[in-house]
Tab-separated table of C-alpha atoms in Angstrom:
chain	number	residue	atom	x	y	z
A	1	MET	CA	36.125	32.873	294.750
A	2	ILE	CA	33.034	34.450	296.354
A	3	GLU	CA	35.083	37.391	297.596
A	4	ARG	CA	36.412	38.030	294.082
A	5	MET	CA	32.880	37.883	292.691
A	6	LEU	CA	31.656	40.425	295.231
A	7	GLN	CA	34.449	42.801	294.198
A	8	SER	CA	33.927	42.327	290.450
A	9	ASP	CA	33.108	45.149	288.038
A	10	SER	CA	30.381	42.923	286.608
A	11	TYR	CA	26.902	43.494	288.033
A	12	GLU	CA	25.922	39.879	287.318
A	13	ALA	CA	29.048	38.528	289.009
A	14	ARG	CA	28.364	40.560	292.158
A	15	GLN	CA	24.752	39.353	292.165
A	16	CYS	CA	25.901	35.726	291.922
A	17	GLY	CA	28.489	36.414	294.622
A	18	GLY	CA	25.747	37.652	296.931
A	19	GLN	CA	23.779	34.479	296.298
A	20	LEU	CA	26.766	32.267	297.076
A	21	ALA	CA	27.659	34.289	300.175
A	22	ALA	CA	24.157	33.675	301.527
A	23	LEU	CA	24.296	29.952	300.729
A	24	ALA	CA	27.707	29.617	302.412
A	25	ALA	CA	26.330	31.267	305.550
A	26	MET	CA	22.989	29.427	305.702
A	27	GLN	CA	24.274	25.957	304.857
A	28	TRP	CA	27.889	25.874	306.043
A	29	GLY	CA	28.039	28.488	308.808
A	30	SER	CA	30.493	30.769	306.978
A	31	THR	CA	28.981	34.192	307.729
A	32	GLU	CA	31.809	36.658	307.095
A	33	LEU	CA	30.996	37.350	303.450
A	34	LEU	CA	27.252	37.499	304.096
A	35	ASP	CA	27.872	40.081	306.820
A	36	SER	CA	29.892	42.187	304.387
A	37	VAL	CA	27.035	42.086	301.861
A	38	LEU	CA	24.433	43.045	304.447
A	39	SER	CA	26.499	45.934	305.764
A	40	GLY	CA	27.542	47.139	302.313
A	41	VAL	CA	25.991	49.483	299.769
A	42	ASP	CA	26.100	47.292	296.648
A	43	ALA	CA	22.569	46.578	295.432
A	44	ALA	CA	23.601	43.789	293.047
A	45	SER	CA	25.073	41.588	295.777
A	46	ARG	CA	22.080	42.243	298.041
A	47	ILE	CA	19.707	41.183	295.256
A	48	GLY	CA	21.559	37.885	294.969
A	49	THR	CA	21.539	37.418	298.730
A	50	ALA	CA	17.823	38.242	298.921
A	51	GLY	CA	16.936	35.665	296.273
A	52	ALA	CA	18.968	32.991	298.046
A	53	CYS	CA	17.353	33.803	301.389
A	54	ALA	CA	13.859	33.690	299.904
A	55	HIS	CA	14.435	30.275	298.362
A	56	GLU	CA	16.525	28.661	301.083
A	57	LEU	CA	15.023	29.982	304.318
A	58	PRO	CA	12.578	27.063	304.751
A	59	SER	CA	15.411	24.508	304.473
A	60	ALA	CA	18.419	26.436	305.801
A	61	THR	CA	20.784	24.548	308.114
A	62	ASP	CA	21.503	27.703	310.125
A	63	THR	CA	18.037	29.153	310.597
A	64	VAL	CA	19.265	31.950	312.885
A	65	VAL	CA	21.555	33.356	310.180
A	66	ALA	CA	18.883	32.883	307.513
A	67	ARG	CA	16.239	34.706	309.556
A	68	ARG	CA	18.623	37.551	310.385
A	69	ALA	CA	19.391	38.168	306.716
A	70	PHE	CA	15.741	37.759	305.709
A	71	GLU	CA	14.510	40.262	308.289
A	72	GLN	CA	17.073	42.860	307.227
A	73	LEU	CA	16.453	42.521	303.498
A	74	ILE	CA	12.639	42.698	303.627
A	75	ASP	CA	12.983	46.390	304.536
A	76	ASP	CA	15.792	47.144	302.074
A	77	PRO	CA	15.568	50.589	300.390
A	78	GLU	CA	16.252	49.045	296.948
A	79	GLU	CA	13.067	47.883	295.198
A	80	LYS	CA	14.792	45.028	293.341
A	81	VAL	CA	16.063	43.634	296.641
A	82	ARG	CA	12.540	43.727	298.080
A	83	LYS	CA	11.175	41.998	294.980
A	84	ALA	CA	13.780	39.257	295.314
A	85	ILE	CA	13.085	38.628	299.000
A	86	ALA	CA	9.314	38.740	298.343
A	87	GLU	CA	9.704	35.547	296.275
A	88	PHE	CA	9.471	33.782	299.636
A	89	ALA	CA	5.681	34.114	299.316
A	90	SER	CA	5.632	31.821	296.274
A	91	VAL	CA	8.481	29.549	297.408
A	92	VAL	CA	6.426	28.289	300.374
A	93	ARG	CA	3.288	27.573	298.317
A	94	GLY	CA	1.872	24.153	299.081
A	95	ARG	CA	3.747	23.849	302.373
A	96	ARG	CA	2.211	23.858	305.823
A	97	LEU	CA	2.414	27.524	306.767
A	98	ARG	CA	2.063	27.440	310.538
A	99	PRO	CA	5.749	26.434	311.018
A	100	LEU	CA	6.617	29.461	308.850
A	101	ARG	CA	4.230	31.801	310.638
A	102	ASP	CA	6.887	34.161	312.041
A	103	PRO	CA	8.737	34.971	308.783
A	104	LEU	CA	5.422	35.274	306.940
A	105	LYS	CA	4.107	37.758	309.502
A	106	ARG	CA	7.356	39.720	309.308
A	107	LEU	CA	7.001	39.809	305.532
A	108	MET	CA	3.476	41.174	305.891
A	109	GLU	CA	4.654	43.872	308.294
A	110	SER	CA	7.575	44.908	306.090
A	111	ALA	CA	8.281	47.211	303.163
A	112	SER	CA	8.245	44.113	300.908
A	113	PHE	CA	4.544	43.455	301.519
A	114	GLU	CA	3.402	45.180	298.330
A	115	GLU	CA	5.832	43.176	296.193
A	116	ALA	CA	4.776	39.953	297.923
A	117	LEU	CA	1.007	40.524	298.045
A	118	PRO	CA	-0.184	38.889	294.766
A	119	GLN	CA	1.749	35.669	295.404
A	120	LEU	CA	1.022	35.789	299.123
A	121	LEU	CA	-2.725	35.767	298.495
A	122	ILE	CA	-2.413	32.667	296.303
A	123	THR	CA	-0.167	30.907	298.828
A	124	LEU	CA	-2.572	31.569	301.698
A	125	GLU	CA	-5.514	30.467	299.567
A	126	HIS	CA	-3.876	27.092	298.861
A	127	ALA	CA	-2.399	26.493	302.308
A	128	PRO	CA	-3.041	22.921	303.495
A	129	ASP	CA	-3.280	23.932	307.159
A	130	ARG	CA	-5.063	26.495	309.307
A	131	VAL	CA	-4.084	30.075	308.383
A	132	ASP	CA	-6.776	32.279	309.934
A	133	ASP	CA	-4.263	34.407	311.886
A	134	LEU	CA	-2.103	34.918	308.783
A	135	ALA	CA	-5.174	35.789	306.701
A	136	LEU	CA	-6.189	38.371	309.288
A	137	GLU	CA	-2.730	39.956	309.282
A	138	CYS	CA	-2.625	40.033	305.491
A	139	ALA	CA	-6.074	41.633	305.294
A	140	ARG	CA	-5.178	44.260	307.891
A	141	ARG	CA	-2.097	45.286	305.929
A	142	PHE	CA	-4.065	45.338	302.679
A	143	VAL	CA	-6.664	47.695	304.165
A	144	GLU	CA	-3.941	49.836	305.736
A	145	ILE	CA	-1.983	50.273	302.493
A	146	HIS	CA	-4.518	49.820	299.688
A	147	GLY	CA	-7.896	50.393	301.304
A	148	GLY	CA	-8.551	53.680	299.545
A	149	ASP	CA	-7.853	52.215	296.096
A	150	SER	CA	-9.646	48.906	296.497
A	151	GLY	CA	-12.917	50.203	295.056
A	152	ASP	CA	-11.336	51.650	291.923
A	153	ILE	CA	-11.382	48.984	289.205
A	154	ARG	CA	-8.493	50.733	287.438
A	155	THR	CA	-6.127	49.697	290.226
A	156	ARG	CA	-4.385	46.456	291.141
A	157	ALA	CA	-5.840	46.873	294.639
A	158	ALA	CA	-9.352	46.328	293.291
A	159	ALA	CA	-8.255	43.086	291.651
A	160	ASP	CA	-6.753	41.907	294.947
A	161	ALA	CA	-9.710	43.006	297.092
A	162	ARG	CA	-11.927	40.037	296.256
A	163	HIS	CA	-9.075	37.619	297.039
A	164	VAL	CA	-8.644	39.317	300.402
A	165	GLY	CA	-12.362	38.947	301.049
A	166	GLU	CA	-12.226	35.255	300.153
A	167	LEU	CA	-9.338	34.790	302.585
A	168	LEU	CA	-11.367	36.412	305.341
A	169	VAL	CA	-14.340	34.133	304.678
A	170	ARG	CA	-11.994	31.143	304.969
A	171	ALA	CA	-10.474	32.620	308.131
A	172	TYR	CA	-13.940	32.943	309.663
A	173	ALA	CA	-14.580	29.254	309.012
A	174	GLN	CA	-11.224	28.291	310.556
A	175	ALA	CA	-11.315	30.629	313.569
A	176	THR	CA	-11.543	28.832	316.897
A	177	SER	CA	-12.685	31.726	319.107
A	178	SER	CA	-15.381	34.385	319.060
A	179	THR	CA	-12.641	37.029	319.302
A	180	SER	CA	-11.027	35.859	316.073
A	181	ARG	CA	-14.364	35.630	314.292
A	182	GLY	CA	-15.175	39.155	315.478
A	183	GLN	CA	-11.896	40.434	314.045
A	184	VAL	CA	-12.704	38.824	310.704
A	185	LEU	CA	-16.146	40.443	310.635
A	186	ASP	CA	-14.641	43.829	311.543
A	187	LEU	CA	-12.262	43.636	308.588
A	188	LEU	CA	-15.041	42.566	306.239
A	189	ASP	CA	-17.059	45.567	307.473
A	190	GLN	CA	-14.103	47.845	306.705
A	191	LEU	CA	-13.833	46.446	303.191
A	192	LEU	CA	-17.572	46.964	302.674
A	193	LEU	CA	-17.397	50.534	303.994
A	194	ILE	CA	-14.618	51.495	301.594
A	195	GLY	CA	-16.413	49.805	298.707
A	196	ALA	CA	-13.738	47.190	298.063
A	197	PHE	CA	-14.406	45.672	294.652
A	198	GLY	CA	-16.335	42.389	294.707
A	199	VAL	CA	-16.534	42.059	298.488
A	200	ALA	CA	-20.254	42.907	298.800
A	201	ASP	CA	-21.141	40.134	296.318
A	202	LEU	CA	-18.851	37.725	298.138
A	203	VAL	CA	-20.471	38.436	301.513
A	204	GLU	CA	-23.940	38.119	300.028
A	205	LYS	CA	-23.139	34.699	298.554
A	206	SER	CA	-21.581	33.567	301.851
A	207	GLU	CA	-24.750	34.470	303.748
A	208	ARG	CA	-26.993	32.318	301.531
């Protein structure tokens, strides 16, 4: 049935086929159809696979297969695939994030970071455990990609800048070494130097 869906003329059927192929691989160890999706050129099936990976990775029976698909799709050339896989950032909200540290860091390093960023900031903000290393990585990538726009209130980057600053303040409080605290302060300095919107006020309030 999944094979027929993947070969269908219907975009929606191929998308659903990609989702089922991923579920069959992650939960039941049947990887042949997933491999064909990942090696193929059909965007619809990859979108379905990406959505399934994003939602099922934390609970997958075969975590090796799930991680392999996840790490391939986060750098997919198709924007809709990256948006689907970026849903992982909201899926894990409320969970302890340290057990998911590796896939979260890979997401931050990937081409899907921009799609994931708004939800990722909220997820890190509400994490119930220590996330100073993840906050640092997220802030580094934000400065790398959006630093130049973060002072322009017409951009989404400016809206995100204050959230990044708040994450860094939390990371400073959680850091367990002077090295980590120094890295946090360095990133805050970078945000201040580029005039990131709202960060100067945030730092001033934190110092009081």
